[in-house]
PDB file of C-alpha atoms in Angstrom:
ATOM      1  CA  PHE A   1      18.912  11.655 -14.181  1.00  0.00           C
ATOM      2  CA  HIS A   2      18.155  12.368 -10.567  1.00  0.00           C
ATOM      3  CA  LYS A   3      16.445  15.619 -11.373  1.00  0.00           C
ATOM      4  CA  PHE A   4      14.161  13.659 -13.749  1.00  0.00           C
ATOM      5  CA  GLU A   5      13.640  10.961 -11.094  1.00  0.00           C
ATOM      6  CA  THR A   6      12.686  13.411  -8.352  1.00  0.00           C
ATOM      7  CA  MET A   7      10.293  15.314 -10.711  1.00  0.00           C
ATOM      8  CA  SER A   8       8.719  12.175 -11.838  1.00  0.00           C
ATOM      9  CA  ASN A   9       8.328  10.988  -8.239  1.00  0.00           C
ATOM     10  CA  HIS A  10       6.646  14.290  -7.218  1.00  0.00           C
ATOM     11  CA  ILE A  11       4.236  14.125 -10.224  1.00  0.00           C
ATOM     12  CA  ILE A  12       3.200  10.641  -9.537  1.00  0.00           C
ATOM     13  CA  GLU A  13       2.793  11.054  -5.887  1.00  0.00           C
ATOM     14  CA  LEU A  14       1.358  14.602  -5.826  1.00  0.00           C
ATOM     15  CA  ILE A  15      -0.651  14.943  -8.982  1.00  0.00           C
ATOM     16  CA  PHE A  16      -1.824  11.485 -10.191  1.00  0.00           C
ATOM     17  CA  PRO A  17      -3.702  10.645  -6.961  1.00  0.00           C
ATOM     18  CA  PHE A  18      -6.153  13.536  -7.782  1.00  0.00           C
ATOM     19  CA  PHE A  19      -6.903  11.702 -11.015  1.00  0.00           C
ATOM     20  CA  ALA A  20      -8.698   9.050  -8.953  1.00  0.00           C
ATOM     21  CA  MET A  21     -11.291  11.670  -8.126  1.00  0.00           C
ATOM     22  CA  LEU A  22     -11.931  12.848 -11.622  1.00  0.00           C
ATOM     23  CA  PRO A  23     -15.111  11.628 -13.559  1.00  0.00           C
ATOM     24  CA  TRP A  24     -13.439  11.487 -16.893  1.00  0.00           C
ATOM     25  CA  ARG A  25     -12.568   7.794 -17.571  1.00  0.00           C
ATOM     26  CA  PRO A  26      -9.319   8.210 -19.532  1.00  0.00           C
ATOM     27  CA  LEU A  27      -7.811  10.305 -16.754  1.00  0.00           C
ATOM     28  CA  LEU A  28      -9.141   7.918 -14.004  1.00  0.00           C
ATOM     29  CA  LEU A  29      -7.484   4.825 -15.784  1.00  0.00           C
ATOM     30  CA  ALA A  30      -4.331   6.852 -16.394  1.00  0.00           C
ATOM     31  CA  GLY A  31      -4.162   7.824 -12.671  1.00  0.00           C
ATOM     32  CA  GLY A  32      -4.754   4.308 -11.494  1.00  0.00           C
ATOM     33  CA  LEU A  33      -2.309   2.592 -13.929  1.00  0.00           C
ATOM     34  CA  VAL A  34       0.465   5.108 -13.320  1.00  0.00           C
ATOM     35  CA  GLN A  35       0.160   4.670  -9.509  1.00  0.00           C
ATOM     36  CA  LEU A  36      -0.026   0.893  -9.878  1.00  0.00           C
ATOM     37  CA  LEU A  37       3.150   0.722 -12.104  1.00  0.00           C
ATOM     38  CA  PHE A  38       5.019   3.161  -9.675  1.00  0.00           C
ATOM     39  CA  GLN A  39       4.155   0.936  -6.672  1.00  0.00           C
ATOM     40  CA  ALA A  40       5.192  -2.149  -8.660  1.00  0.00           C
ATOM     41  CA  VAL A  41       8.603  -0.621  -9.414  1.00  0.00           C
ATOM     42  CA  LEU A  42       9.048   0.241  -5.774  1.00  0.00           C
ATOM     43  CA  ILE A  43       7.993  -3.180  -4.675  1.00  0.00           C
ATOM     44  CA  MET A  44      10.612  -4.689  -7.091  1.00  0.00           C
ATOM     45  CA  SER A  45      13.294  -2.517  -5.576  1.00  0.00           C
ATOM     46  CA  GLY A  46      12.451  -4.011  -2.082  1.00  0.00           C
ATOM     47  CA  ASN A  47      11.868  -0.657  -0.406  1.00  0.00           C
ATOM     48  CA  LEU A  48       8.973  -0.608   2.071  1.00  0.00           C
ATOM     49  CA  SER A  49       7.062  -3.426   0.293  1.00  0.00           C
ATOM     50  CA  PHE A  50       4.258  -3.745   2.644  1.00  0.00           C
ATOM     51  CA  LEU A  51       3.319  -0.040   2.334  1.00  0.00           C
ATOM     52  CA  ASN A  52       3.571  -0.294  -1.409  1.00  0.00           C
ATOM     53  CA  TRP A  53       1.166  -3.306  -1.584  1.00  0.00           C
ATOM     54  CA  LEU A  54      -1.190  -1.390   0.677  1.00  0.00           C
ATOM     55  CA  THR A  55      -0.816   1.724  -1.473  1.00  0.00           C
ATOM     56  CA  MET A  56      -1.879  -0.331  -4.572  1.00  0.00           C
ATOM     57  CA  LEU A  57      -5.531  -0.820  -3.272  1.00  0.00           C
ATOM     58  CA  PRO A  58      -6.893   2.598  -4.024  1.00  0.00           C
ATOM     59  CA  PRO A  59      -5.523   2.752  -7.744  1.00  0.00           C
ATOM     60  CA  ILE A  60      -7.142  -0.620  -8.443  1.00  0.00           C
ATOM     61  CA  MET A  61     -10.486   0.972  -7.804  1.00  0.00           C
ATOM     62  CA  CYS A  62      -9.674   3.240 -10.657  1.00  0.00           C
ATOM     63  CA  LEU A  63      -9.815   0.270 -13.031  1.00  0.00           C
ATOM     64  CA  ASP A  64     -13.533  -0.281 -14.239  1.00  0.00           C
ATOM     65  CA  ASP A  65     -15.252  -3.443 -15.512  1.00  0.00           C
ATOM     66  CA  GLY A  66     -14.630  -2.263 -19.073  1.00  0.00           C
ATOM     67  CA  PHE A  67     -10.941  -2.094 -18.399  1.00  0.00           C
ATOM     68  CA  LEU A  68     -10.597  -5.451 -16.471  1.00  0.00           C
ATOM     69  CA  SER A  69     -13.223  -7.519 -18.604  1.00  0.00           C
ATOM     70  CA  PRO A  70     -10.506  -8.738 -21.009  1.00  0.00           C
ATOM     71  CA  LEU A  71      -8.806 -10.515 -18.168  1.00  0.00           C
ATOM     72  CA  PHE A  72     -11.877 -12.765 -17.623  1.00  0.00           C
ATOM     73  CA  SER A  73     -13.500 -15.463 -19.701  1.00  0.00           C
ATOM     74  CA  THR A  74     -16.514 -14.530 -21.756  1.00  0.00           C
ATOM     75  CA  ALA A  75     -18.739 -16.768 -19.627  1.00  0.00           C
ATOM     76  CA  ALA A  76     -17.519 -14.869 -16.467  1.00  0.00           C
ATOM     77  CA  VAL A  77     -18.214 -11.470 -18.023  1.00  0.00           C
ATOM     78  CA  SER A  78     -21.672 -12.631 -19.320  1.00  0.00           C
ATOM     79  CA  LYS A  79     -22.511 -13.894 -15.860  1.00  0.00           C
ATOM     80  CA  VAL A  80     -21.703 -10.455 -14.240  1.00  0.00           C
ATOM     81  CA  LEU A  81     -23.645  -8.607 -16.979  1.00  0.00           C
ATOM     82  CA  GLU A  82     -26.484 -10.840 -16.150  1.00  0.00           C
ATOM     83  CA  LEU A  83     -26.274 -10.338 -12.450  1.00  0.00           C
ATOM     84  CA  ASN A  84     -26.162  -6.552 -12.963  1.00  0.00           C
ATOM     85  CA  GLN A  85     -29.534  -6.701 -14.739  1.00  0.00           C
ATOM     86  CA  GLU A  86     -31.164  -8.025 -11.694  1.00  0.00           C
ATOM     87  CA  PRO A  87     -32.873  -5.388  -9.331  1.00  0.00           C
ATOM     88  CA  LEU A  88     -31.122  -4.619  -5.991  1.00  0.00           C
ATOM     89  CA  PHE A  89     -32.910  -5.810  -2.917  1.00  0.00           C
ATOM     90  CA  LEU A  90     -33.016  -2.984  -0.448  1.00  0.00           C
ATOM     91  CA  GLY A  91     -34.669  -4.775   2.444  1.00  0.00           C
ATOM     92  CA  ALA A  92     -34.325  -4.455   6.153  1.00  0.00           C
ATOM     93  CA  TRP A  93     -31.003  -6.334   6.096  1.00  0.00           C
ATOM     94  CA  SER A  94     -29.400  -3.768   3.691  1.00  0.00           C
ATOM     95  CA  VAL A  95     -30.488  -0.872   5.886  1.00  0.00           C
ATOM     96  CA  LEU A  96     -29.191  -2.671   8.911  1.00  0.00           C
ATOM     97  CA  ARG A  97     -25.899  -3.327   7.194  1.00  0.00           C
ATOM     98  CA  GLU A  98     -25.582   0.249   6.008  1.00  0.00           C
ATOM     99  CA  GLY A  99     -26.400   1.442   9.590  1.00  0.00           C
ATOM    100  CA  CYS A 100     -23.644  -0.688  10.831  1.00  0.00           C
ATOM    101  CA  TYR A 101     -21.201   0.697   8.231  1.00  0.00           C
ATOM    102  CA  ALA A 102     -22.203   4.222   9.264  1.00  0.00           C
ATOM    103  CA  ALA A 103     -21.784   3.460  13.028  1.00  0.00           C
ATOM    104  CA  ALA A 104     -18.396   1.843  12.483  1.00  0.00           C
ATOM    105  CA  ALA A 105     -17.222   4.931  10.401  1.00  0.00           C
ATOM    106  CA  ALA A 106     -18.655   7.341  13.055  1.00  0.00           C
ATOM    107  CA  LEU A 107     -16.592   5.350  15.792  1.00  0.00           C
ATOM    108  CA  ILE A 108     -13.370   5.522  13.847  1.00  0.00           C
ATOM    109  CA  LEU A 109     -13.881   9.236  13.119  1.00  0.00           C
ATOM    110  CA  TRP A 110     -14.424   9.824  16.909  1.00  0.00           C
ATOM    111  CA  LEU A 111     -11.458   7.741  17.887  1.00  0.00           C
ATOM    112  CA  SER A 112      -9.282   9.618  15.467  1.00  0.00           C
ATOM    113  CA  ALA A 113      -9.669  12.981  17.072  1.00  0.00           C
ATOM    114  CA  PRO A 114      -6.494  12.529  19.347  1.00  0.00           C
ATOM    115  CA  VAL A 115      -4.545  11.246  16.266  1.00  0.00           C
ATOM    116  CA  ILE A 116      -5.625  14.471  14.105  1.00  0.00           C
ATOM    117  CA  GLN A 117      -4.787  16.665  17.106  1.00  0.00           C
ATOM    118  CA  ASN A 118      -1.344  14.872  17.319  1.00  0.00           C
ATOM    119  CA  ILE A 119      -0.685  15.334  13.474  1.00  0.00           C
ATOM    120  CA  LEU A 120      -1.494  19.053  13.650  1.00  0.00           C
ATOM    121  CA  SER A 121       0.571  19.580  16.854  1.00  0.00           C
ATOM    122  CA  PRO A 122       3.992  21.101  16.497  1.00  0.00           C
ATOM    123  CA  HIS A 123       5.177  18.344  18.973  1.00  0.00           C
ATOM    124  CA  GLN A 124       4.116  15.075  16.950  1.00  0.00           C
ATOM    125  CA  VAL A 125       4.561  11.668  18.387  1.00  0.00           C
ATOM    126  CA  MET A 126       4.977   8.945  15.817  1.00  0.00           C
ATOM    127  CA  ASN A 127       4.404   5.262  16.042  1.00  0.00           C
ATOM    128  CA  THR A 128       1.919   5.682  18.837  1.00  0.00           C
ATOM    129  CA  SER A 129      -1.547   4.196  19.583  1.00  0.00           C
ATOM    130  CA  PHE A 130      -4.227   6.299  20.919  1.00  0.00           C
ATOM    131  CA  GLY A 131      -6.835   4.816  23.136  1.00  0.00           C
ATOM    132  CA  SER A 132      -6.981   1.344  24.942  1.00  0.00           C
ATOM    133  CA  TRP A 133      -8.523  -0.489  22.036  1.00  0.00           C
ATOM    134  CA  ARG A 134      -5.544   0.548  19.778  1.00  0.00           C
ATOM    135  CA  LEU A 135      -7.802   0.952  16.656  1.00  0.00           C
ATOM    136  CA  VAL A 136      -6.112   4.163  15.504  1.00  0.00           C
ATOM    137  CA  ASN A 137      -2.687   5.361  15.638  1.00  0.00           C
ATOM    138  CA  THR A 138       0.100   7.362  14.059  1.00  0.00           C
ATOM    139  CA  TYR A 139       2.404   5.391  11.949  1.00  0.00           C
ATOM    140  CA  GLY A 140       5.706   6.815  10.788  1.00  0.00           C
ATOM    141  CA  ALA A 141       7.160   4.679   7.928  1.00  0.00           C
ATOM    142  CA  PHE A 142      10.603   6.019   8.584  1.00  0.00           C
ATOM    143  CA  GLY A 143      10.288   6.260  12.332  1.00  0.00           C
ATOM    144  CA  SER A 144      12.706   3.226  12.898  1.00  0.00           C
ATOM    145  CA  ILE A 145      15.285   3.946  10.406  1.00  0.00           C
ATOM    146  CA  THR A 146      17.970   5.261  12.960  1.00  0.00           C
ATOM    147  CA  ARG A 147      17.396   2.306  15.300  1.00  0.00           C
ATOM    148  CA  GLU A 148      19.681  -0.660  15.461  1.00  0.00           C
ATOM    149  CA  ARG A 149      18.312  -3.454  13.315  1.00  0.00           C
ATOM    150  CA  GLU A 150      19.127  -7.191  13.233  1.00  0.00           C
ATOM    151  CA  GLU A 151      20.319  -8.505   9.934  1.00  0.00           C
ATOM    152  CA  VAL A 152      20.848 -12.085   8.748  1.00  0.00           C
ATOM    153  CA  ILE A 153      24.502 -12.384   7.344  1.00  0.00           C
ATOM    154  CA  LEU A 154      25.333 -15.417   5.305  1.00  0.00           C
ATOM    155  CA  GLN A 155      28.909 -16.842   5.637  1.00  0.00           C
ATOM    156  CA  GLY A 156      30.614 -19.966   4.679  1.00  0.00           C
ATOM    157  CA  THR A 157      33.601 -21.948   5.262  1.00  0.00           C
ATOM    158  CA  HIS A 158      35.136 -25.244   4.270  1.00  0.00           C
ATOM    159  CA  HIS A 159      34.829 -28.389   6.351  1.00  0.00           C
ATOM    160  CA  ASP A 160      37.381 -27.226   8.798  1.00  0.00           C
ATOM    161  CA  PHE A 161      35.193 -24.967  11.032  1.00  0.00           C
ATOM    162  CA  SER A 162      38.344 -23.549  12.799  1.00  0.00           C
ATOM    163  CA  LYS A 163      39.050 -21.465   9.708  1.00  0.00           C
ATOM    164  CA  ALA A 164      37.625 -17.936   9.308  1.00  0.00           C
ATOM    165  CA  TRP A 165      34.102 -17.605   8.079  1.00  0.00           C
ATOM    166  CA  LYS A 166      33.694 -15.531   4.890  1.00  0.00           C
ATOM    167  CA  ASP A 167      31.071 -13.811   2.716  1.00  0.00           C
ATOM    168  CA  PRO A 168      30.112 -16.265  -0.105  1.00  0.00           C
ATOM    169  CA  GLU A 169      31.890 -14.171  -2.744  1.00  0.00           C
ATOM    170  CA  GLU A 170      35.139 -14.440  -0.668  1.00  0.00           C
ATOM    171  CA  VAL A 171      35.037 -18.224  -0.162  1.00  0.00           C
ATOM    172  CA  GLU A 172      37.199 -20.217  -2.618  1.00  0.00           C
ATOM    173  CA  TRP A 173      35.148 -23.259  -3.512  1.00  0.00           C
TER     174      TRP A 173
END
């Protein structure tokens, strides 16, 4: 079973992400759905849930209007179709907005240079911010596994608090 599990994990994580870049709709939808299902299973297991929720965002973009429209009312779908028929306004505000997006992307790319150098270095430093603004960093999901972690332990006892506290399955109620 573990061999199948490992092989499935490798296929889902190494092959299916490339489906998101393919222009053929069936593979695009399959790639998105398989990745969403995989991340949902990981979330249900409780492992690295925040990262899994974050990882679900790109595959959602693989699901087009045709796939998602059954989830919405006919009125909502009709309104979207009506809005799509209107011509786009490409005025000065649109150009300004696109310029701001391009400037922000260029800034992040420029600030990412030390991060990329660090990742390519044989002496990588994980969980580190680069620059005083702390906009870009290296994040190691497993960087804190060997450190001591605080845990909440639930224990109980009877009304006599002088008796030993025990785990819930050990207490005789």
